[in-house]
Structure formats: structure tokens, C-alpha cells
Coordinates of C-alpha atoms in Angstrom, one line a residue:
M83 CA 170.9 115.4 51.9
P84 CA 170.6 112.3 54.2
D85 CA 170.5 112.7 58.0
P86 CA 174.1 112.0 59.2
H87 CA 172.8 110.7 62.5
S88 CA 170.1 108.4 61.2
Q89 CA 171.9 105.5 62.9
F90 CA 169.8 106.3 66.0
H91 CA 166.7 105.7 64.0
R92 CA 166.9 102.1 62.9
Q93 CA 163.6 100.8 64.4
P94 CA 160.3 100.7 62.4
A95 CA 159.3 104.3 61.7
T96 CA 155.5 104.0 61.7
Q97 CA 154.9 105.6 65.1
R98 CA 157.7 108.1 64.7
H99 CA 156.5 109.1 61.2
A100 CA 153.0 109.6 62.4
L101 CA 154.3 111.7 65.3
A102 CA 156.4 113.8 63.0
L103 CA 153.3 114.6 60.9
A104 CA 151.4 115.5 64.0
L105 CA 154.1 117.9 65.1
A106 CA 154.3 119.5 61.7
A107 CA 150.5 120.1 61.9
L108 CA 150.6 121.8 65.3
D109 CA 149.7 125.5 65.4
A110 CA 152.9 127.3 66.2
Q111 CA 150.8 130.1 67.9
Q112 CA 149.6 127.6 70.6
T113 CA 151.3 127.3 73.9
P114 CA 153.2 124.2 74.7
G115 CA 150.4 123.2 77.1
E116 CA 147.8 123.5 74.3
Q117 CA 150.1 121.5 71.9
L118 CA 150.5 118.8 74.5
K119 CA 146.7 118.4 74.9
Q120 CA 146.4 118.1 71.2
L121 CA 149.0 115.3 71.0
I122 CA 147.2 113.6 73.9
A123 CA 143.9 113.8 72.2
Q124 CA 145.4 112.2 69.1
G125 CA 146.9 109.4 71.2
F126 CA 150.6 110.3 70.6
D127 CA 151.3 110.1 74.4
Q128 CA 150.9 106.3 74.2
L129 CA 154.5 105.4 73.9
P130 CA 156.0 102.0 74.4
L131 CA 156.8 101.5 78.1
P132 CA 160.5 101.4 78.9
G133 CA 161.9 97.9 79.4
H134 CA 159.1 96.2 77.4
G135 CA 161.0 95.5 74.2
A136 CA 160.7 98.9 72.4
T137 CA 162.6 101.3 74.6
L138 CA 164.5 102.6 71.6
Q139 CA 161.3 103.4 69.8
R140 CA 160.1 105.3 72.9
W141 CA 163.4 107.3 73.0
Q142 CA 163.1 108.1 69.3
C143 CA 159.7 109.7 69.8
L144 CA 161.1 111.8 72.7
A145 CA 164.0 112.8 70.6
L146 CA 161.7 113.8 67.8
V147 CA 159.6 116.1 70.0
A148 CA 162.8 117.6 71.5
G149 CA 164.0 118.5 68.0
Y150 CA 160.6 120.3 67.4
D151 CA 160.5 122.4 70.6
L152 CA 162.1 121.8 74.0
A153 CA 159.3 123.6 75.9
L154 CA 156.8 121.2 74.4
L155 CA 159.2 118.3 75.0
K156 CA 159.6 119.2 78.7
L157 CA 155.8 118.8 79.2
Y158 CA 155.5 115.8 76.8
E159 CA 158.4 113.9 78.5
G160 CA 156.9 114.6 81.9
H161 CA 153.5 113.4 80.9
T162 CA 154.7 110.2 79.2
D163 CA 157.0 109.5 82.2
V164 CA 154.0 109.7 84.5
L165 CA 152.1 107.2 82.4
A166 CA 155.0 104.8 82.7
I167 CA 155.2 105.4 86.5
L168 CA 151.5 104.8 87.0
A169 CA 151.7 101.6 84.9
E170 CA 154.7 100.4 87.0
L171 CA 153.2 101.3 90.4
R172 CA 149.6 100.6 89.5
G173 CA 148.5 104.2 90.1
P174 CA 145.1 105.8 89.4
E175 CA 143.9 106.2 85.8
H176 CA 142.5 109.5 84.6
P177 CA 141.9 109.2 80.8
G178 CA 142.6 112.3 78.9
A179 CA 144.5 114.0 81.8
S180 CA 147.6 116.0 81.1
W181 CA 150.2 115.1 83.8
G182 CA 153.3 116.7 85.3
V183 CA 155.9 114.9 87.5
W184 CA 157.3 117.2 90.1
C185 CA 160.0 115.5 92.2
A186 CA 162.6 118.2 92.8
E187 CA 163.5 118.3 96.5
P188 CA 165.3 121.5 97.3
P189 CA 166.2 122.0 101.0
N190 CA 164.1 125.1 101.5
A191 CA 160.8 123.7 100.2
A192 CA 158.9 120.6 101.2
V193 CA 155.5 119.0 100.6
T194 CA 154.0 116.7 103.2
L195 CA 151.3 114.0 102.8
R196 CA 149.0 113.2 105.8
Q197 CA 145.9 111.2 106.3
T198 CA 142.8 113.0 107.7
G199 CA 140.3 111.7 110.2
D200 CA 138.0 110.6 107.4
A201 CA 140.8 108.5 105.8
Q202 CA 141.5 110.9 103.0
Y203 CA 145.0 112.0 102.1
V204 CA 146.0 115.7 101.7
L205 CA 149.1 117.5 100.5
A206 CA 150.5 120.6 102.2
G207 CA 153.5 122.8 101.4
R208 CA 155.3 124.5 98.5
K209 CA 156.6 122.5 95.5
Q210 CA 159.2 124.2 93.3
W211 CA 160.2 123.6 89.7
C212 CA 156.6 122.7 88.6
S213 CA 156.9 122.8 84.8
G214 CA 153.7 123.5 83.0
A215 CA 151.7 123.9 86.1
A216 CA 149.3 126.4 84.6
A217 CA 148.5 124.2 81.7
L218 CA 148.3 120.7 83.2
S219 CA 145.3 119.0 84.8
H220 CA 147.1 116.6 87.2
A221 CA 150.6 116.0 88.7
L222 CA 152.6 113.3 90.5
V223 CA 154.3 115.1 93.4
S224 CA 157.1 113.8 95.6
C225 CA 156.4 114.3 99.3
L226 CA 157.1 113.2 102.8
D227 CA 154.6 111.1 104.8
A228 CA 154.0 111.2 108.5
N229 CA 156.9 108.9 109.1
G230 CA 159.3 111.1 107.1
E231 CA 159.4 108.6 104.2
R232 CA 159.5 109.8 100.6
R233 CA 156.2 109.1 98.7
L234 CA 154.5 109.9 95.5
A235 CA 151.0 111.4 95.4
A236 CA 148.7 112.1 92.5
V237 CA 146.8 115.4 92.7
A238 CA 144.2 117.2 90.6
L239 CA 145.6 120.7 89.9
R240 CA 142.2 122.4 89.5
G241 CA 140.8 121.3 92.8
P242 CA 140.6 123.2 96.1
G243 CA 143.8 123.8 98.0
V244 CA 146.0 124.2 94.9
T245 CA 147.5 127.6 94.1
I246 CA 149.6 128.0 91.0
T247 CA 151.8 131.0 91.5
D248 CA 153.8 133.0 89.1
E249 CA 156.9 132.8 91.3
G250 CA 160.3 131.1 91.0
W251 CA 161.0 131.1 87.3
H252 CA 163.1 133.9 85.6
A253 CA 164.9 131.9 83.0
V254 CA 165.2 133.1 79.4
G255 CA 165.9 129.6 78.1
M256 CA 162.9 127.3 78.6
A257 CA 160.8 130.3 79.5
A258 CA 157.7 128.8 77.9
T259 CA 157.6 125.9 80.4
A260 CA 156.8 128.4 83.2
S261 CA 158.3 126.1 85.9
V262 CA 156.8 128.0 88.8
D263 CA 156.1 127.2 92.5
V264 CA 152.8 125.6 93.4
L265 CA 151.3 125.8 96.9
F266 CA 149.3 123.0 98.4
D267 CA 146.9 123.7 101.3
D268 CA 145.4 120.4 102.3
A269 CA 144.7 119.5 98.6
L270 CA 143.2 116.1 98.2
A271 CA 145.7 113.5 96.9
T272 CA 146.1 109.8 96.2
P273 CA 149.2 108.0 97.3
V274 CA 151.0 106.2 94.5
G275 CA 153.1 103.2 95.4
A276 CA 154.6 102.3 98.7
P277 CA 157.0 104.5 100.6
G278 CA 160.3 104.7 98.7
A279 CA 158.8 103.0 95.7
Y280 CA 159.5 105.9 93.3
L281 CA 163.2 105.7 93.6
A282 CA 163.4 101.9 94.2
R283 CA 161.5 100.8 91.1
P284 CA 163.6 99.7 88.0
G285 CA 161.8 102.3 85.9
F286 CA 163.4 105.2 87.8
W287 CA 166.7 104.8 85.9
H288 CA 164.9 103.9 82.7
G289 CA 163.2 107.3 82.8
G290 CA 166.5 109.0 83.7
A291 CA 168.1 107.4 80.7
G292 CA 165.3 108.6 78.5
I293 CA 166.2 112.2 79.2
A294 CA 169.4 111.6 77.3
A295 CA 167.4 110.9 74.2
C296 CA 165.7 114.3 74.7
W297 CA 169.1 116.0 74.9
Y298 CA 170.2 114.1 71.8
G299 CA 167.1 115.1 69.8
A300 CA 167.6 118.8 70.6
A301 CA 171.3 118.6 69.7
Q302 CA 170.5 116.9 66.4
S303 CA 168.1 119.8 65.5
L304 CA 171.1 122.2 65.9
A305 CA 173.6 119.8 64.2
D306 CA 171.3 119.5 61.1
Q307 CA 171.8 123.2 60.5
L308 CA 175.5 122.6 60.2
H309 CA 175.0 119.7 57.8
T310 CA 173.2 121.7 55.1
G311 CA 176.3 123.4 53.7
G312 CA 177.2 120.6 51.2
P313 CA 180.7 119.2 50.4
D314 CA 181.9 122.5 49.0
A315 CA 181.4 124.4 52.2
D316 CA 184.2 126.4 53.9
P317 CA 186.8 123.9 55.1
H318 CA 186.5 125.2 58.7
R319 CA 182.8 124.5 58.6
L320 CA 183.5 121.0 57.3
A321 CA 186.0 120.5 60.2
H322 CA 183.2 121.5 62.7
L323 CA 180.8 119.1 60.9
G324 CA 183.4 116.3 61.3
A325 CA 183.7 117.0 65.1
V326 CA 179.9 117.1 65.5
D327 CA 179.6 113.8 63.6
I328 CA 182.1 112.0 65.9
A329 CA 180.2 113.2 69.0
M330 CA 176.7 112.5 67.7
S331 CA 177.6 109.1 66.2
A332 CA 179.1 107.9 69.5
A333 CA 176.0 109.2 71.4
A334 CA 173.7 107.4 69.0
A335 CA 175.5 104.1 69.4
L336 CA 175.3 104.3 73.2
L337 CA 171.6 105.2 73.0
R338 CA 170.9 102.1 71.0
Q339 CA 173.2 99.9 73.2
T340 CA 171.6 101.2 76.5
A341 CA 168.0 100.8 75.2
A342 CA 168.8 97.2 74.2
A343 CA 170.4 96.5 77.6
I344 CA 167.3 97.8 79.4
D345 CA 165.0 95.7 77.2
A346 CA 167.2 92.6 77.8
A347 CA 167.1 92.9 81.6
P348 CA 164.3 95.3 82.6
Q349 CA 164.4 94.4 86.3
A350 CA 168.2 94.9 86.6
D351 CA 169.7 98.0 88.3
A352 CA 170.2 100.4 85.4
A353 CA 171.9 103.2 87.4
L354 CA 175.3 102.7 85.9
P355 CA 174.3 102.5 82.2
A356 CA 171.8 105.3 82.7
L357 CA 174.4 107.6 84.2
R358 CA 177.0 106.7 81.6
L359 CA 174.5 107.4 78.8
R360 CA 173.4 110.7 80.3
L361 CA 177.0 111.9 80.8
A362 CA 178.1 110.8 77.4
V363 CA 175.2 112.5 75.6
E364 CA 175.7 115.6 77.7
A365 CA 179.3 115.7 76.5
A366 CA 178.1 115.2 72.9
V367 CA 175.5 118.0 73.3
N368 CA 178.2 120.4 74.6
T369 CA 180.4 119.5 71.6
V370 CA 177.5 120.3 69.2
L371 CA 176.7 123.6 70.9
H372 CA 180.4 124.6 70.7
H373 CA 181.0 123.6 67.1
V374 CA 177.7 124.6 65.6
T375 CA 177.7 128.2 67.0
R376 CA 181.4 128.7 66.1
A377 CA 180.8 127.4 62.5
L378 CA 177.6 129.3 61.8
G379 CA 178.3 132.5 63.7
A380 CA 175.7 135.0 64.7
G381 CA 173.4 134.6 61.7
P382 CA 171.1 131.7 62.8
L383 CA 171.3 132.9 66.5
C384 CA 169.8 136.2 65.4
R385 CA 167.8 135.5 62.3
N386 CA 166.5 131.9 62.7
A387 CA 163.8 131.7 65.3
H388 CA 163.9 127.9 65.8
F389 CA 167.7 127.8 66.0
A390 CA 167.8 130.7 68.4
R391 CA 165.2 129.3 70.7
M392 CA 166.8 125.9 70.7
A393 CA 170.2 127.3 71.4
A394 CA 168.8 129.3 74.4
D395 CA 166.6 126.5 75.7
L396 CA 169.1 123.6 75.4
P397 CA 171.8 124.8 78.0
V398 CA 169.0 125.3 80.6
F399 CA 167.4 121.9 79.8
L400 CA 170.8 120.2 79.9
R401 CA 171.2 121.2 83.5
Q402 CA 168.9 118.3 84.5
S403 CA 172.3 116.7 84.6
H404 CA 174.0 117.0 87.9
A405 CA 177.4 117.4 86.3
E406 CA 180.4 116.5 88.5
R407 CA 178.1 114.9 91.1
D408 CA 176.9 112.4 88.4
L409 CA 180.5 111.9 87.3
A410 CA 181.5 111.1 90.8
S411 CA 178.6 108.7 91.2
L412 CA 179.5 106.9 88.0
G413 CA 183.2 106.7 89.1
S414 CA 182.2 105.2 92.4
M415 CA 180.1 102.5 90.7
L416 CA 183.0 101.7 88.3
A417 CA 185.5 101.6 91.2
R418 CA 183.5 98.8 92.9
Q419 CA 183.8 96.6 89.8
E420 CA 186.7 94.1 89.8
A421 CA 186.9 93.8 86.0
S422 CA 187.9 96.6 83.6
P423 CA 184.7 98.2 82.3
W424 CA 186.4 98.9 79.0
A425 CA 187.4 95.5 77.8
P426 CA 186.8 95.2 74.0

């Protein structure tokens, strides 16, 4: 039976097809970190950079990995995001490295960057929400410099002054990412970009929009389970399928539209379209979770390992959205526009 949401996949399929084969060949007994290293070794981390004419192809690959496993996707998306950041900000190159990007800024934990007497830079403090810390070789870490300005710094995670704890992660969903706290005690680091460059660069919102493609790919994995019943399925199940199709088709159209807009104007402020996309896809994902679980009942949640893991992981991963805060931000941007944003 054809994929009902294939409208998201209209670009040339060569890279996506090769990635699908690589995912199918992964050892399911490996950890997400081990699987990531295998994909890196095979070159599948070399995605098109956002805003360079193939943003949709990049998002299709992220969606594909998300549909395979969200714990792997969390590490894969972070690693490929770092490669895009380093390319945009001309950061250091470490061929073969596996990267994390840790930029959460909770009020009760801070990391500082200072320069030593011998002109080296060191990181100090506790960083929370460090996904994959035990498995990765390097990370980009947000921090505050001596002037209190926000910076990015690259750090090798196996060097002195880095302690990867087992603290701070108790989730059932996304458990395999092991997003623990990491302690830095004057760990050598390399500043990346100027102060404020991480948030000011055009690619910040390009990367934020790409998360929506990850949400979409995970939701499609669940939706596909509902699509396998055939036209003679129970009419209630068919009604749920119709509701899922409406949500997924609208999300797919907006993914294509937003990717094309980013490629057409890569230096433009993409905050509004990125927020709109994230919130629209979030709504579609919630629709899928609601209808698929109601239609299929407890069976796949209890007897299908992939479905059960995805259904547990996705609500946790979806909370990368800031919910009503993002809605308010989007509304504020729209309110400043003189023309109607919904003109046909």
C-alpha cells in the first residue's frame, strides 16, 4: 500500500534511499551512540546544509532517522546540527568526531568561559540536558564569557576537566539518550563564533525548523501503523485514518513550503516561518498520537516494541516545543504585520 504522506518526499531519493538501507542494516542491539558512529563512518552525517538549496532533502533525512528511532535521531540531529553550525561560524574541524550541541540554559546551572594566563580558554560549571554525553567525543556548549555575553565553545569530552555524571535524567521516554548533567572543571575549550553569534546567525532558526521534520518523521512512523488496515477496516478506524491524513498532509505541505522559503532567502530572518512550522507540526503530531492510539487500542502499545517505544519517546521529544510561549511569540510577530498573514 502506498505511503499516504509521500507528498513530503518529492525530492530525488538517492541520499534518502541510501540512508534507509544503512538504517535497516544497523544492529538493533547497539546503543544509539554506537549506531551514530556507524552512520558517521559511512558518511551519512554529511547532509546538505540548510539554506543552500536542498533544505528539504536535509529534512527528509532527519525525518527518516526519526521514524527509525528517536533516541538515535536525537544524537544524529544534534551531530548534524553541529556540522552546520561549524560551517556557518567557521568553527574547528575534527574529522570523524561525534558531536553534541548542548545549549539549554536553566536558571540553576551555568557554564562560564574564561581565558587563562597562557591565552587558552577553559570551561567551568555544570551543563544540564547533555544528550548522549557518554557516547560522544565532542560537544558545542553554550556558555557565558567574562563579560557576561553568551558564547559557544567546542570541547573534547574525553579530556581532563570533564566529568560525565549519571545525574539529571529519569525519563522513561527517550531514556536511551541518557541526557545527563556534565561537569566542567577548567576543561580546555575553543570559542566558536563571536559573542551572540549562535543566536544571531540565520541558521539558528533553520535548525529550529528542522526539528519539526524530526517530529513529523516520528509521527509518520506511528501513522503508518494505522494505514495498514486496508479499505475494509472498521469504519471508526477509517475515520481516525482520515483525521490523521488531514493533519499529516497539511504538515507535509508546510514543511515543503518552509524549506523552499529558507532556500530562496537564506539570510532572511526565519523566526516567524520556523515557529509557525514547529507549532503546526506539533499540532499534527498530537493529532496523530490521539487518533492512532484510540484506533489501535492497547495491542501495539503492549505487543509491538517499535510502536511502544515511539509512542513513549515522542511526547518527551515533542517537549522541545515551548508550547504557549512559542504561540505567544508567533502571535506577537503576526500582530506587528500590517497586512493579513492569511491572504490566499
